[in-house]
Every structure is written in C-alpha cells, then in structure tokens.
Amino acid sequence: MNLKIEKTRSTSLIDEFHWQDVKSVAVVGEAMLEQRAHACLEESSADHSATVYGGDAINFAIYLKRLVGDAQQVCFISALGDSDSSRELLTSWRQEGLDCSGVPLLSEQATGRYQIHLDQNGERSFRYQRAGSAASQYLSRLPSGWSEPYDAIYLTGVTLAILDDQGREQLMAELVRFVERQGRLIFDSNFRPELWRNHQHAMQWMQQAKQMACLNLLTLEDESALHGRDLVADAILPKGCEGVIKCGQAPAHVQADGLCVAVSSVLAVVQDTTAAGDSFNAGYLAARFTGAGGEAAARCGHILAASVISQFGAIIPVAMMPALKY
C-alpha cells in the first residue's frame, strides 16, 4: 500500500517552528535482551544493570533522556514479554527517566534477543532471535490516535522492518494524521536487509517515511546498501527537510538552517561501534532542542558517539557520558 502523502504544512508554519517548542517525544521501536559474545563485553557490564539490553530505538531513547533531563518528556512505545527480565528492563528505564507507560508486558509473546560479535577493529555483527517478538506484535496493532499526546515521533527503518504489512499500513496512516496536525516526524532509515523481503520492499516503505519526516538522520553506508550502489552524501536528503548524512569517521553532511555543511567527526579509540548512530542522533536532537544550530548539533552528536564507541556495549554508564556544550 502506498499512502498518499501531501505537504500539509504551510511555509509560514515551517518558518515559525522551533525545536525548543517540542516538549514530548515518542520513540517507537523494539528493545531486546543483549547476549554478549566477547570477554571484554562481559567485563564491561559491571556498571550496568543485571539485565543488559539494546536496540536502535531504546538506545536513542536512553541517550536522549540523559541529555535533555526534565526539559522534554521521552516516552518509549514498545512491548516486552511478561518475565522477570522484562520487569528489570522497565525498572532500569524508569530509573533513566523514560516514560514507559506505552510498554505493556504481553504474556503470550517473548522479548527479542540478540548477540553481538565484534571483530578486531570493534566492528559489530549481530545474531537475532526476534521473530514474533512482543514488540513486533504490539507495534503492528497500535490503536488509532495513539500519537495525539506527542509533539515529535522518532521512527527507524528497523521498526518498520519488524512489522507486518498491515502493521506498516496502520502505522503510516497514523503518522500521516500526526504530520497533518503539525506533529514532527524524525526518521533514521537504519537499513537491515535481512529484516526485509527485498530491497524494493524496503525502499517503498522507507521513502514514505522520509517524505513525511521533518528531520532525516541517515547513514551513507546504509543508503548505498539500500539502493544497491555507491551514493554521494549531498544527493541523499529530500529537499526542503532538515537532515544529516552520517559517514562513519568521515565528516557528516548537515542540511539545516538554510545551510549545507560538513562537520568533522571526533577521533576515538574504537572498542565497539554498537549504538554509534543512535547516540549521534540523540546528541544532535538534544542540541537542537536547546536552540543550537545544525552544525553545532552535529558536533554534539559526534562527541557523544565517540564516547560510546570507545567503550563496550550499546549503553555506556551514566558516569562515562561526555559533557556537551550546546
């Protein structure tokens, strides 16, 4: 199904919009239990809760909430299996300050799991056990109107990928209504080919999300893989929207405030690249919420991402969070 997406915001409304006006953000996605497959990862878990977790949406939500504090409400929209480990996760997230009222425990489904494998350069690969997970089942059947309390919604390509087609149609229909009400959609394509039927299927749904988003936070490597050819960063972002193309250790390309600039990354000793993009996104958006320009926001994203990849695991201890100047 291709939903008809019309530009409903007037130029004056776009001009009048300020990120500082956003007071509530819903992060929609899946959190999974993390199974560690590296000795250093086991050693690094001492400062974490007993139950270790990760996933692109929850990684972003945790880092964003740590940065914004009480200035914005960050609500996680997901579901978990009904188990002791799930209750530990909810306790941990609430301690981080997340609103978890949108995370039910479902007795008939399980929480997804993943195992990280790291190579000698800190690059990660994953093995997943997520088929029929609680999150995929719940997010495929979200009720109409669930988006109404929020000023902004954060969505990723992974979240789209774990839904069935009916669930994707329902989600997109809700997001169309959300955008028509002047809600702000933030999208990270985060392409994972193994989760999609084929590349064309992925592009169909991703393009709809990109067209609706007022902020696209994309990755050059993912976009090139999605389109099956090497792309130039400057040619990826939809015209008229704010966006960032993350390029690993190369400068990020930022389209914001009427400018297009390249922002250099921060040197880091790479231990584990898990959550690099998620943490960058959180640093960028947190800075924008304070009124920082796109270039300054990208620098904040780079600083946080450098700290995260310098340590093992998706979520670093609070004590290791860098100080960011907005």
Short mmCIF file of C-alpha atoms in Angstrom, two decimals:
data_model
loop_
_atom_site.label_atom_id
_atom_site.label_comp_id
_atom_site.label_asym_id
_atom_site.label_seq_id
_atom_site.Cartn_x
_atom_site.Cartn_y
_atom_site.Cartn_z
CA MET A 1 0.00 0.00 0.00
CA ASN A 2 1.32 3.44 -0.94
CA LEU A 3 -0.30 6.13 1.15
CA LYS A 4 -0.81 9.49 -0.50
CA ILE A 5 1.36 11.95 1.41
CA GLU A 6 0.56 15.58 0.81
CA LYS A 7 2.51 18.58 2.03
CA THR A 8 0.10 19.99 4.59
CA ARG A 9 2.38 22.42 6.42
CA SER A 10 2.44 25.97 5.10
CA THR A 11 5.72 27.76 4.63
CA SER A 12 4.81 30.12 7.46
CA LEU A 13 4.28 27.22 9.85
CA ILE A 14 7.63 25.73 8.91
CA ASP A 15 9.29 29.11 9.40
CA GLU A 16 7.62 29.52 12.78
CA PHE A 17 8.62 26.08 14.04
CA HIS A 18 11.35 25.89 16.64
CA TRP A 19 12.79 22.69 18.05
CA GLN A 20 12.63 24.29 21.51
CA ASP A 21 8.83 24.07 21.26
CA VAL A 22 8.97 20.25 21.35
CA LYS A 23 8.18 19.08 24.87
CA SER A 24 7.24 15.45 24.31
CA VAL A 25 8.90 12.82 22.12
CA ALA A 26 7.62 9.31 21.45
CA VAL A 27 10.30 6.79 20.46
CA VAL A 28 8.71 3.85 18.65
CA GLY A 29 10.60 0.58 18.40
CA GLU A 30 11.95 -2.59 19.90
CA ALA A 31 14.27 -3.28 22.81
CA MET A 32 16.00 -6.64 23.01
CA LEU A 33 17.92 -8.57 25.61
CA GLU A 34 21.62 -8.48 24.83
CA GLN A 35 23.65 -11.68 24.92
CA ARG A 36 27.35 -10.97 24.98
CA ALA A 37 29.79 -12.92 22.88
CA HIS A 38 33.05 -11.20 23.80
CA ALA A 39 35.05 -11.44 27.02
CA CYS A 40 35.62 -7.69 27.22
CA LEU A 41 31.90 -7.14 26.95
CA GLU A 42 31.36 -9.33 29.99
CA GLU A 43 33.92 -7.32 31.94
CA SER A 44 32.39 -4.03 30.86
CA SER A 45 28.94 -4.91 32.18
CA ALA A 46 29.84 -4.35 35.83
CA ASP A 47 28.36 -0.84 35.87
CA HIS A 48 25.17 -1.87 34.08
CA SER A 49 22.01 -3.42 35.44
CA ALA A 50 21.97 -7.20 35.69
CA THR A 51 19.80 -7.39 32.57
CA VAL A 52 21.64 -5.93 29.57
CA TYR A 53 19.64 -4.62 26.63
CA GLY A 54 19.90 -2.76 23.35
CA GLY A 55 18.15 -1.91 20.11
CA ASP A 56 18.26 1.20 17.95
CA ALA A 57 15.11 2.81 19.37
CA ILE A 58 15.83 2.18 23.06
CA ASN A 59 19.49 3.19 22.62
CA PHE A 60 18.36 6.54 21.22
CA ALA A 61 15.68 6.99 23.87
CA ILE A 62 18.07 6.39 26.77
CA TYR A 63 20.77 8.72 25.45
CA LEU A 64 18.25 11.43 24.56
CA LYS A 65 16.67 11.35 28.02
CA ARG A 66 20.06 11.52 29.71
CA LEU A 67 20.84 14.65 27.72
CA VAL A 68 17.53 16.52 27.92
CA GLY A 69 16.70 15.72 31.55
CA ASP A 70 13.40 17.26 32.59
CA ALA A 71 13.22 19.65 29.63
CA GLN A 72 11.45 17.06 27.45
CA GLN A 73 9.30 14.03 28.15
CA VAL A 74 10.69 10.97 26.35
CA CYS A 75 8.19 8.14 26.04
CA PHE A 76 9.15 4.69 24.78
CA ILE A 77 6.44 2.93 22.74
CA SER A 78 7.06 -0.81 22.58
CA ALA A 79 6.18 -4.10 24.29
CA LEU A 80 8.00 -6.83 26.18
CA GLY A 81 7.28 -10.42 27.10
CA ASP A 82 5.93 -10.93 30.61
CA SER A 83 9.02 -12.10 32.51
CA ASP A 84 11.32 -11.16 35.37
CA SER A 85 13.93 -9.87 32.91
CA SER A 86 11.32 -7.64 31.27
CA ARG A 87 10.38 -6.16 34.62
CA GLU A 88 14.06 -5.50 35.27
CA LEU A 89 14.25 -3.64 31.98
CA LEU A 90 11.25 -1.48 32.85
CA THR A 91 12.75 -0.67 36.25
CA SER A 92 16.04 0.31 34.62
CA TRP A 93 14.37 2.52 32.01
CA ARG A 94 12.21 4.29 34.58
CA GLN A 95 15.32 4.99 36.61
CA GLU A 96 16.74 6.62 33.48
CA GLY A 97 13.68 8.88 33.42
CA LEU A 98 11.85 7.30 30.48
CA ASP A 99 8.07 7.29 30.41
CA CYS A 100 7.30 3.58 29.98
CA SER A 101 3.52 3.82 30.17
CA GLY A 102 3.48 2.77 26.49
CA VAL A 103 5.33 -0.52 27.13
CA PRO A 104 2.93 -3.33 28.09
CA LEU A 105 4.05 -6.81 29.16
CA LEU A 106 2.49 -9.43 26.89
CA SER A 107 2.14 -12.90 28.37
CA GLU A 108 1.91 -14.78 25.07
CA GLN A 109 4.97 -13.25 23.38
CA ALA A 110 8.67 -13.14 24.24
CA THR A 111 11.14 -10.28 24.30
CA GLY A 112 13.56 -10.35 21.36
CA ARG A 113 17.21 -11.23 21.91
CA TYR A 114 20.43 -10.51 20.08
CA GLN A 115 24.05 -11.49 20.37
CA ILE A 116 26.91 -9.14 19.47
CA HIS A 117 30.07 -10.38 17.78
CA LEU A 118 32.99 -7.97 17.48
CA ASP A 119 35.92 -8.18 15.08
CA GLN A 120 39.41 -6.97 15.94
CA ASN A 121 38.53 -3.43 14.80
CA GLY A 122 35.49 -3.16 17.03
CA GLU A 123 33.03 -3.57 14.15
CA ARG A 124 29.98 -5.47 15.25
CA SER A 125 27.72 -8.09 13.72
CA PHE A 126 24.55 -9.43 15.24
CA ARG A 127 22.55 -12.62 15.56
CA TYR A 128 18.90 -12.09 16.36
CA GLN A 129 16.08 -14.08 17.92
CA ARG A 130 13.17 -11.73 17.35
CA ALA A 131 10.60 -13.50 15.14
CA GLY A 132 7.14 -12.89 16.58
CA SER A 133 8.54 -10.75 19.39
CA ALA A 134 6.22 -8.88 21.74
CA ALA A 135 7.28 -5.55 20.21
CA SER A 136 6.63 -6.62 16.61
CA GLN A 137 3.18 -7.94 17.51
CA TYR A 138 2.17 -4.93 19.60
CA LEU A 139 3.50 -2.23 17.28
CA SER A 140 1.70 -3.85 14.34
CA ARG A 141 -1.62 -3.22 16.10
CA LEU A 142 -1.27 0.20 17.71
CA PRO A 143 -4.70 1.83 18.15
CA SER A 144 -5.73 4.83 16.10
CA GLY A 145 -4.93 8.11 17.80
CA TRP A 146 -2.01 6.85 19.87
CA SER A 147 0.19 9.69 18.52
CA GLU A 148 -2.02 12.53 19.77
CA PRO A 149 -0.18 13.34 23.04
CA TYR A 150 3.20 13.89 21.38
CA ASP A 151 4.95 16.80 19.68
CA ALA A 152 7.51 14.60 17.91
CA ILE A 153 7.85 10.93 16.99
CA TYR A 154 11.14 9.12 16.39
CA LEU A 155 10.98 6.18 13.98
CA THR A 156 13.62 3.93 12.42
CA GLY A 157 13.78 1.58 9.47
CA VAL A 158 14.26 -1.31 11.89
CA THR A 159 10.90 -0.54 13.48
CA LEU A 160 9.25 -0.52 10.06
CA ALA A 161 11.02 -3.76 9.16
CA ILE A 162 9.80 -5.83 12.13
CA LEU A 163 6.12 -5.08 11.41
CA ASP A 164 3.92 -6.99 9.00
CA ASP A 165 2.48 -5.11 6.03
CA GLN A 166 -0.82 -4.47 7.78
CA GLY A 167 1.04 -3.05 10.75
CA ARG A 168 3.14 -0.82 8.49
CA GLU A 169 -0.01 0.47 6.78
CA GLN A 170 -1.64 1.28 10.11
CA LEU A 171 1.48 2.99 11.40
CA MET A 172 1.92 5.07 8.27
CA ALA A 173 -1.73 6.10 8.28
CA GLU A 174 -1.35 7.29 11.87
CA LEU A 175 1.82 9.18 11.00
CA VAL A 176 0.08 10.93 8.10
CA ARG A 177 -2.55 12.18 10.55
CA PHE A 178 0.17 13.12 13.02
CA VAL A 179 2.05 15.21 10.43
CA GLU A 180 -1.19 16.86 9.30
CA ARG A 181 -1.66 18.01 12.91
CA GLN A 182 1.79 19.65 12.67
CA GLY A 183 3.49 16.82 14.54
CA ARG A 184 7.18 16.37 13.78
CA LEU A 185 8.45 13.03 12.49
CA ILE A 186 12.15 12.19 12.93
CA PHE A 187 13.37 9.27 10.84
CA ASP A 188 16.54 7.15 10.75
CA SER A 189 16.41 4.63 7.90
CA ASN A 190 18.81 2.21 9.65
CA PHE A 191 18.59 -0.34 6.84
CA ARG A 192 18.99 -4.00 7.85
CA PRO A 193 18.46 -6.07 4.66
CA GLU A 194 17.90 -9.37 6.49
CA LEU A 195 14.70 -7.94 8.02
CA TRP A 196 13.09 -7.06 4.67
CA ARG A 197 11.51 -9.15 1.92
CA ASN A 198 13.81 -7.46 -0.62
CA HIS A 199 15.41 -4.09 -1.30
CA GLN A 200 12.45 -2.80 -3.30
CA HIS A 201 10.09 -3.61 -0.45
CA ALA A 202 12.31 -1.70 1.95
CA MET A 203 12.66 1.31 -0.34
CA GLN A 204 8.88 1.54 -0.78
CA TRP A 205 8.28 1.98 2.94
CA MET A 206 11.41 3.95 3.71
CA GLN A 207 10.59 6.55 1.07
CA GLN A 208 7.18 7.18 2.59
CA ALA A 209 8.76 7.83 5.97
CA LYS A 210 11.45 10.10 4.53
CA GLN A 211 8.86 12.20 2.71
CA MET A 212 6.90 12.78 5.91
CA ALA A 213 9.89 13.47 8.17
CA CYS A 214 10.92 16.99 9.04
CA LEU A 215 14.29 15.57 10.12
CA ASN A 216 16.05 12.66 8.42
CA LEU A 217 19.07 11.19 10.24
CA LEU A 218 20.55 8.82 7.67
CA THR A 219 23.78 6.88 7.14
CA LEU A 220 25.68 6.88 3.85
CA GLU A 221 26.62 3.20 4.14
CA ASP A 222 23.02 2.14 4.76
CA GLU A 223 21.62 4.30 1.98
CA SER A 224 24.17 2.94 -0.50
CA ALA A 225 23.31 -0.63 0.52
CA LEU A 226 19.59 0.10 0.23
CA HIS A 227 19.91 1.48 -3.30
CA GLY A 228 22.49 -1.08 -4.39
CA ARG A 229 25.11 1.43 -5.48
CA ASP A 230 27.52 3.96 -4.05
CA LEU A 231 25.80 7.26 -3.36
CA VAL A 232 27.05 10.79 -2.83
CA ALA A 233 26.02 12.19 0.56
CA ASP A 234 24.88 15.53 -0.87
CA ALA A 235 22.32 13.81 -3.12
CA ILE A 236 20.52 11.70 -0.50
CA LEU A 237 18.48 14.07 1.64
CA PRO A 238 14.99 15.06 0.46
CA LYS A 239 14.83 18.73 -0.48
CA GLY A 240 13.15 21.05 1.96
CA CYS A 241 13.72 18.98 5.08
CA GLU A 242 16.39 19.11 7.74
CA GLY A 243 18.78 16.20 7.65
CA VAL A 244 22.11 14.65 8.43
CA ILE A 245 24.05 12.05 6.48
CA LYS A 246 26.39 10.19 8.85
CA CYS A 247 29.53 8.92 7.15
CA GLY A 248 31.37 6.98 9.85
CA GLN A 249 34.74 8.58 10.59
CA ALA A 250 34.35 10.95 7.63
CA PRO A 251 32.60 14.31 8.09
CA ALA A 252 28.82 14.26 8.44
CA HIS A 253 26.81 16.25 5.91
CA VAL A 254 24.28 18.54 7.58
CA GLN A 255 21.37 20.27 5.86
CA ALA A 256 19.79 22.70 8.32
CA ASP A 257 19.06 26.38 8.88
CA GLY A 258 19.28 27.04 5.15
CA LEU A 259 22.86 25.78 5.04
CA CYS A 260 24.66 22.64 3.92
CA VAL A 261 27.86 22.00 5.85
CA ALA A 262 30.30 19.16 6.51
CA VAL A 263 31.05 18.54 10.19
CA SER A 264 34.16 16.53 11.06
CA SER A 265 33.92 13.53 13.36
CA VAL A 266 35.73 13.22 16.69
CA LEU A 267 38.78 10.98 16.99
CA ALA A 268 38.08 7.89 19.09
CA VAL A 269 39.79 4.64 20.02
CA VAL A 270 37.16 2.25 18.72
CA GLN A 271 36.21 -0.61 21.01
CA ASP A 272 32.65 -1.31 19.87
CA THR A 273 30.65 0.57 17.25
CA THR A 274 27.29 -0.57 18.64
CA ALA A 275 24.88 2.39 19.01
CA ALA A 276 27.21 4.83 17.24
CA GLY A 277 24.44 6.20 15.03
CA ASP A 278 21.79 6.06 17.74
CA SER A 279 23.92 8.10 20.14
CA PHE A 280 24.82 10.60 17.40
CA ASN A 281 21.11 11.10 16.74
CA ALA A 282 20.45 11.71 20.44
CA GLY A 283 23.27 14.24 20.73
CA TYR A 284 22.10 16.05 17.61
CA LEU A 285 18.45 16.27 18.64
CA ALA A 286 19.18 17.21 22.25
CA ALA A 287 21.27 20.12 20.99
CA ARG A 288 18.55 21.22 18.58
CA PHE A 289 16.07 21.23 21.47
CA THR A 290 18.22 23.87 23.17
CA GLY A 291 18.26 26.09 20.09
CA ALA A 292 21.67 25.03 18.78
CA GLY A 293 22.21 25.29 15.03
CA GLY A 294 22.64 22.24 12.82
CA GLU A 295 26.43 22.45 12.71
CA ALA A 296 26.78 22.74 16.49
CA ALA A 297 24.25 19.94 16.97
CA ALA A 298 26.25 17.64 14.71
CA ARG A 299 29.38 18.33 16.74
CA CYS A 300 27.47 17.28 19.88
CA GLY A 301 26.37 14.12 18.09
CA HIS A 302 29.95 13.31 17.13
CA ILE A 303 31.22 13.85 20.69
CA LEU A 304 28.65 11.51 22.21
CA ALA A 305 29.13 8.87 19.52
CA ALA A 306 32.91 8.97 20.05
CA SER A 307 32.43 8.28 23.76
CA VAL A 308 30.02 5.42 23.07
CA ILE A 309 32.22 3.61 20.55
CA SER A 310 35.21 3.97 22.88
CA GLN A 311 33.50 1.55 25.28
CA PHE A 312 31.81 -1.83 25.03
CA GLY A 313 28.07 -2.32 24.78
CA ALA A 314 25.16 -0.28 23.45
CA ILE A 315 24.51 1.73 26.62
CA ILE A 316 27.51 3.21 28.41
CA PRO A 317 27.41 4.00 32.16
CA VAL A 318 26.00 7.40 33.12
CA ALA A 319 29.35 8.28 34.67
CA MET A 320 31.01 7.95 31.26
CA MET A 321 28.67 10.36 29.46
CA PRO A 322 30.62 13.30 27.98
CA ALA A 323 29.83 16.90 28.80
CA LEU A 324 28.22 18.55 25.78
CA LYS A 325 28.11 22.30 25.23
CA TYR A 326 25.01 23.43 23.40
#
